[in-house]
Amino acid sequence: MRGIMEQQSAFQINETDNVATALQECKPGKVQLLGDCTFPYIEAVTDIPLGHKIALRDISTGESIIKYGVVIGRSTGNIPKGSWVHLHVMESIYDQRSSHLDAVTGAPKDTQYI
Amino acid sequence: MELKDFSWQGYERKDGKLGIRNRILVIYTVKCSEFVADAIVRESKNEEVELIGFDGCTDNQYAVNMLISLIRHPNIGAVLAVGLGCEYVQPQWLAEIAEKEGKPAKWMFIQEVGGTRKAIDLGTKYVQEMLETLKNTPRKEMFMKDLILGAECGGSDFTSGLAGNVVVGRLYDKLVEEGGTAIFEEIVEAVGLDHLLLSRAANEQAKKEIQYTYEKALEYCKDVHQYSVSPGNFAGGLSTIEEKSMGAVIKSGSKPIQGVVKVSCTPKKPGLWLLDSTPDPYWMQFGITNPNDNEGLMDLISAGAHIVFLVTGRGNVVGSAVSPCIKITGNHGTFQKLTDDMDFDASPVLRGECSQEELTLKLADMVAKVAGGEKSKSEALGHKEYFIPYKYQEKEVSFKKKCDICMES
C-alpha cells in the first residue's frame, strides 16, 4: 500500500489532450496533473493502472481520444471524467483486432487454445 | 552549453568523411568462415577489432550492400575479409572496395591458406599490421553538424512516448538546426499518422516518398492482419496502434522530413530523414519487417549513423558493431535495475525535477563525450551485436505496388 502522503500523479502531454497517463497506480481520489496540463488536479473515479489513461473530461460515444494532440482512437461508450480509458471503452481506427483483446492482460480472445 | 559549443577529435577518411571510431572489421563471407574470423577477433585482443558477417552461401544483394555500407562507414579504418573458398559472397571484392576508400584491407580463403590454425595466424598478423597503420590516421576537429545520429525504440512502455522518445526528438530538432543529420525508422509504427508525417515533408518528392513508404507498410499490416503492437503493450496501458505509433514517431522531433532513405544508402544532405527498413512489396512476408532490435540498429548504421540511440522502457542490454549504442529509458525503475547497461535516464522530467531543455542538453553532452571516445555502457561491456539477414529492397524508393509486380511477372 502506498503511504497516505504520497501523491498520485498523471502526465498530460498536449494541452488539447482529453486523456493523461498515470505515473503511478492510482486509486479513486485526487490525482496531480503534470506536463502541459490545463488544470492542476483531477479526481479519479476508478482505479487507473500504471501507464494507463485517465479521462480528463466526459467523453461521449464515438468521440476521438486525443493524446499527443493527435487522434489515437475513438470511444466505444460514454467515458466519465476521471475514469480509466482502455480497450473496454475505446478502439483503434485501423486495427480491428485490438478491440477484442482482454482489457487487463492484453491477451487475445480470438485465438483458440484447444 | 549549446550544441554548437561541442567539439571533439574525429578520424578523417580519404573521401573527407569523419568517423568517431577507428575500427577494424573482420568480415566472414559465409557461416563456414565465421569460426576463423571470430577467432582472429578474439586473438587480436583489441577492442577496436570487431566481427561482422553474412551466414548464407548464396548471396543476396541487400546483404552485400549492407556489408559494403559498413566497410565504407567512417567509423571503420580497416577491413579483413575471411572466406572459406566456395561461397557466392566474394571477400576479394569486399577488400578492394575498402582499398578504394583508402582503408588498409586484406582478404583470404581458408581453403587456400591451409585451414583453421594457419588462417587464424595469418589473420591476426594482418590485424596487427593494420593496427600499426591506423595509429597514423589523421585526426580532425569534429562538431555536431558533422554527426549522423540514428534512433529506434524497442521494449517500449508508457514512458517511451512520455520521456525517452521525447528527449531524442528534442535533440534531433537541435541537431538539425545545427546542420547535422538525424535518421528515424519504424514506419510500421507510424500507422494512423500519415497526415502528420506528410505535413512535415520538406518538398513534393519527400511527400511522395513518405506516402509510398507509409502505404507499403500499412498494406503489409492489413495483409497479415497484424499491427506492430503486442499484448505486453496493451497490458502496459497502450490502447491502440495509433497511440503506440505516436509515442514512436515523437522521437523524430518536429523538423521537416527531407525524404526516405533505404537501408545501406546514406542521406543525400543533412537534415531529418525517415529510414525505410521494410522489405519492398514482392518480398513482404509475415514476420520479416523488423525481426529484432539489432537489425534496426544495423539498418541505421548502414545509413551512416555514427551513434545510435535505443530507447527502451522495459530495458535492453544490446550494443552494436561499427557504431556505439546509447540506451535511453524514461522508466526510472528500469534505469536503476539495469544500471550497468542503461546509459541515460530520461525520467527526471516526468517527476518535474528538470526541464525538457535541460535534459536535452544533458543528452547532447553524452553524445559529444561518446563521439569523443568515451565508451557507452554496451561498448564497455563488449556488446558488438550485428544482424545481416536475407532481404529484398530497391536502392531508391521504387513507387512500385504489389499489383504492378504481379503484372510484370
JSON list of C-alpha atoms in Angstrom, two decimals, chain B residues 207-301:
[
{"chain": "B", "resi": 207, "resn": "LYS", "atom": "CA", "xyz": [5.97, 13.79, -49.71]},
{"chain": "B", "resi": 208, "resn": "LYS", "atom": "CA", "xyz": [5.71, 11.17, -52.46]},
{"chain": "B", "resi": 209, "resn": "GLU", "atom": "CA", "xyz": [8.40, 9.03, -50.84]},
{"chain": "B", "resi": 210, "resn": "ILE", "atom": "CA", "xyz": [6.78, 9.17, -47.40]},
{"chain": "B", "resi": 211, "resn": "GLN", "atom": "CA", "xyz": [3.32, 8.43, -48.83]},
{"chain": "B", "resi": 212, "resn": "TYR", "atom": "CA", "xyz": [4.55, 5.40, -50.76]},
{"chain": "B", "resi": 213, "resn": "THR", "atom": "CA", "xyz": [6.58, 4.06, -47.84]},
{"chain": "B", "resi": 214, "resn": "TYR", "atom": "CA", "xyz": [3.65, 4.52, -45.45]},
{"chain": "B", "resi": 215, "resn": "GLU", "atom": "CA", "xyz": [1.19, 2.78, -47.78]},
{"chain": "B", "resi": 216, "resn": "LYS", "atom": "CA", "xyz": [3.59, -0.12, -48.30]},
{"chain": "B", "resi": 217, "resn": "ALA", "atom": "CA", "xyz": [3.80, -0.65, -44.53]},
{"chain": "B", "resi": 218, "resn": "LEU", "atom": "CA", "xyz": [0.06, -0.26, -43.98]},
{"chain": "B", "resi": 219, "resn": "GLU", "atom": "CA", "xyz": [-0.70, -2.73, -46.78]},
{"chain": "B", "resi": 220, "resn": "TYR", "atom": "CA", "xyz": [1.64, -5.20, -45.15]},
{"chain": "B", "resi": 221, "resn": "CYS", "atom": "CA", "xyz": [-0.11, -4.83, -41.78]},
{"chain": "B", "resi": 222, "resn": "LYS", "atom": "CA", "xyz": [-3.51, -5.32, -43.44]},
{"chain": "B", "resi": 223, "resn": "ASP", "atom": "CA", "xyz": [-2.27, -8.36, -45.39]},
{"chain": "B", "resi": 224, "resn": "VAL", "atom": "CA", "xyz": [-1.01, -10.18, -42.33]},
{"chain": "B", "resi": 225, "resn": "HIS", "atom": "CA", "xyz": [-3.83, -8.88, -40.05]},
{"chain": "B", "resi": 226, "resn": "GLN", "atom": "CA", "xyz": [-1.22, -7.79, -37.56]},
{"chain": "B", "resi": 227, "resn": "TYR", "atom": "CA", "xyz": [-0.08, -4.36, -36.47]},
{"chain": "B", "resi": 228, "resn": "SER", "atom": "CA", "xyz": [3.14, -3.66, -34.64]},
{"chain": "B", "resi": 229, "resn": "VAL", "atom": "CA", "xyz": [1.58, -3.78, -31.19]},
{"chain": "B", "resi": 230, "resn": "SER", "atom": "CA", "xyz": [1.53, -6.67, -28.74]},
{"chain": "B", "resi": 231, "resn": "PRO", "atom": "CA", "xyz": [-0.29, -7.95, -25.62]},
{"chain": "B", "resi": 232, "resn": "GLY", "atom": "CA", "xyz": [2.54, -6.54, -23.47]},
{"chain": "B", "resi": 233, "resn": "ASN", "atom": "CA", "xyz": [1.98, -3.09, -24.96]},
{"chain": "B", "resi": 234, "resn": "PHE", "atom": "CA", "xyz": [-1.76, -3.26, -24.19]},
{"chain": "B", "resi": 235, "resn": "ALA", "atom": "CA", "xyz": [-1.17, -4.56, -20.67]},
{"chain": "B", "resi": 236, "resn": "GLY", "atom": "CA", "xyz": [1.20, -1.62, -20.18]},
{"chain": "B", "resi": 237, "resn": "GLY", "atom": "CA", "xyz": [-1.53, 0.88, -20.99]},
{"chain": "B", "resi": 238, "resn": "LEU", "atom": "CA", "xyz": [-1.29, 1.46, -24.74]},
{"chain": "B", "resi": 239, "resn": "SER", "atom": "CA", "xyz": [-4.79, 1.07, -26.20]},
{"chain": "B", "resi": 240, "resn": "THR", "atom": "CA", "xyz": [-4.23, 1.34, -29.96]},
{"chain": "B", "resi": 241, "resn": "ILE", "atom": "CA", "xyz": [-1.56, 1.15, -32.65]},
{"chain": "B", "resi": 242, "resn": "GLU", "atom": "CA", "xyz": [-2.12, 4.89, -33.23]},
{"chain": "B", "resi": 243, "resn": "GLU", "atom": "CA", "xyz": [-1.14, 5.60, -29.62]},
{"chain": "B", "resi": 244, "resn": "LYS", "atom": "CA", "xyz": [1.96, 3.42, -29.85]},
{"chain": "B", "resi": 245, "resn": "SER", "atom": "CA", "xyz": [2.82, 4.97, -33.23]},
{"chain": "B", "resi": 246, "resn": "MET", "atom": "CA", "xyz": [2.67, 8.50, -31.86]},
{"chain": "B", "resi": 247, "resn": "GLY", "atom": "CA", "xyz": [4.92, 7.51, -28.98]},
{"chain": "B", "resi": 248, "resn": "ALA", "atom": "CA", "xyz": [7.41, 6.19, -31.54]},
{"chain": "B", "resi": 249, "resn": "VAL", "atom": "CA", "xyz": [7.14, 8.99, -34.11]},
{"chain": "B", "resi": 250, "resn": "ILE", "atom": "CA", "xyz": [7.71, 11.63, -31.43]},
{"chain": "B", "resi": 251, "resn": "LYS", "atom": "CA", "xyz": [11.39, 10.65, -31.47]},
{"chain": "B", "resi": 252, "resn": "SER", "atom": "CA", "xyz": [11.64, 12.27, -34.92]},
{"chain": "B", "resi": 253, "resn": "GLY", "atom": "CA", "xyz": [11.13, 15.70, -33.31]},
{"chain": "B", "resi": 254, "resn": "SER", "atom": "CA", "xyz": [9.35, 18.40, -35.27]},
{"chain": "B", "resi": 255, "resn": "LYS", "atom": "CA", "xyz": [11.61, 19.36, -38.19]},
{"chain": "B", "resi": 256, "resn": "PRO", "atom": "CA", "xyz": [10.73, 18.89, -41.88]},
{"chain": "B", "resi": 257, "resn": "ILE", "atom": "CA", "xyz": [11.43, 15.38, -43.24]},
{"chain": "B", "resi": 258, "resn": "GLN", "atom": "CA", "xyz": [13.84, 15.57, -46.19]},
{"chain": "B", "resi": 259, "resn": "GLY", "atom": "CA", "xyz": [12.81, 12.23, -47.66]},
{"chain": "B", "resi": 260, "resn": "VAL", "atom": "CA", "xyz": [13.13, 8.46, -47.30]},
{"chain": "B", "resi": 261, "resn": "VAL", "atom": "CA", "xyz": [16.50, 6.68, -47.10]},
{"chain": "B", "resi": 262, "resn": "LYS", "atom": "CA", "xyz": [16.74, 3.00, -47.95]},
{"chain": "B", "resi": 263, "resn": "VAL", "atom": "CA", "xyz": [18.91, 0.57, -45.97]},
{"chain": "B", "resi": 264, "resn": "SER", "atom": "CA", "xyz": [22.64, 0.89, -46.83]},
{"chain": "B", "resi": 265, "resn": "CYS", "atom": "CA", "xyz": [22.16, 4.28, -48.51]},
{"chain": "B", "resi": 266, "resn": "THR", "atom": "CA", "xyz": [23.25, 7.49, -46.81]},
{"chain": "B", "resi": 267, "resn": "PRO", "atom": "CA", "xyz": [21.12, 10.66, -46.70]},
{"chain": "B", "resi": 268, "resn": "LYS", "atom": "CA", "xyz": [21.86, 12.93, -49.66]},
{"chain": "B", "resi": 269, "resn": "LYS", "atom": "CA", "xyz": [22.17, 16.02, -47.46]},
{"chain": "B", "resi": 270, "resn": "PRO", "atom": "CA", "xyz": [21.87, 16.98, -43.78]},
{"chain": "B", "resi": 271, "resn": "GLY", "atom": "CA", "xyz": [18.51, 17.25, -42.04]},
{"chain": "B", "resi": 272, "resn": "LEU", "atom": "CA", "xyz": [15.91, 14.79, -40.77]},
{"chain": "B", "resi": 273, "resn": "TRP", "atom": "CA", "xyz": [15.31, 11.57, -42.76]},
{"chain": "B", "resi": 274, "resn": "LEU", "atom": "CA", "xyz": [12.98, 8.59, -42.49]},
{"chain": "B", "resi": 275, "resn": "LEU", "atom": "CA", "xyz": [14.69, 5.22, -42.94]},
{"chain": "B", "resi": 276, "resn": "ASP", "atom": "CA", "xyz": [12.62, 2.54, -44.69]},
{"chain": "B", "resi": 277, "resn": "SER", "atom": "CA", "xyz": [13.73, -0.82, -43.32]},
{"chain": "B", "resi": 278, "resn": "THR", "atom": "CA", "xyz": [10.71, -2.79, -44.53]},
{"chain": "B", "resi": 279, "resn": "PRO", "atom": "CA", "xyz": [11.19, -5.15, -47.48]},
{"chain": "B", "resi": 280, "resn": "ASP", "atom": "CA", "xyz": [9.88, -3.99, -50.82]},
{"chain": "B", "resi": 281, "resn": "PRO", "atom": "CA", "xyz": [6.42, -5.37, -51.61]},
{"chain": "B", "resi": 282, "resn": "TYR", "atom": "CA", "xyz": [7.14, -8.52, -53.58]},
{"chain": "B", "resi": 283, "resn": "TRP", "atom": "CA", "xyz": [9.14, -9.85, -50.63]},
{"chain": "B", "resi": 284, "resn": "MET", "atom": "CA", "xyz": [6.75, -8.84, -47.88]},
{"chain": "B", "resi": 285, "resn": "GLN", "atom": "CA", "xyz": [6.14, -11.90, -45.77]},
{"chain": "B", "resi": 286, "resn": "PHE", "atom": "CA", "xyz": [4.86, -12.33, -42.29]},
{"chain": "B", "resi": 287, "resn": "GLY", "atom": "CA", "xyz": [7.33, -11.55, -39.55]},
{"chain": "B", "resi": 288, "resn": "ILE", "atom": "CA", "xyz": [10.23, -10.18, -41.54]},
{"chain": "B", "resi": 289, "resn": "THR", "atom": "CA", "xyz": [9.75, -6.44, -41.25]},
{"chain": "B", "resi": 290, "resn": "ASN", "atom": "CA", "xyz": [11.66, -5.79, -38.02]},
{"chain": "B", "resi": 291, "resn": "PRO", "atom": "CA", "xyz": [12.87, -9.11, -36.65]},
{"chain": "B", "resi": 292, "resn": "ASN", "atom": "CA", "xyz": [14.80, -7.68, -33.68]},
{"chain": "B", "resi": 293, "resn": "ASP", "atom": "CA", "xyz": [16.32, -4.51, -32.24]},
{"chain": "B", "resi": 294, "resn": "ASN", "atom": "CA", "xyz": [19.81, -5.20, -33.56]},
{"chain": "B", "resi": 295, "resn": "GLU", "atom": "CA", "xyz": [18.52, -5.36, -37.09]},
{"chain": "B", "resi": 296, "resn": "GLY", "atom": "CA", "xyz": [17.06, -1.89, -36.62]},
{"chain": "B", "resi": 297, "resn": "LEU", "atom": "CA", "xyz": [20.33, -0.55, -35.23]},
{"chain": "B", "resi": 298, "resn": "MET", "atom": "CA", "xyz": [22.29, -2.12, -38.09]},
{"chain": "B", "resi": 299, "resn": "ASP", "atom": "CA", "xyz": [19.94, -0.50, -40.63]},
{"chain": "B", "resi": 300, "resn": "LEU", "atom": "CA", "xyz": [20.59, 2.93, -39.10]},
{"chain": "B", "resi": 301, "resn": "ILE", "atom": "CA", "xyz": [24.35, 2.33, -39.06]}
]
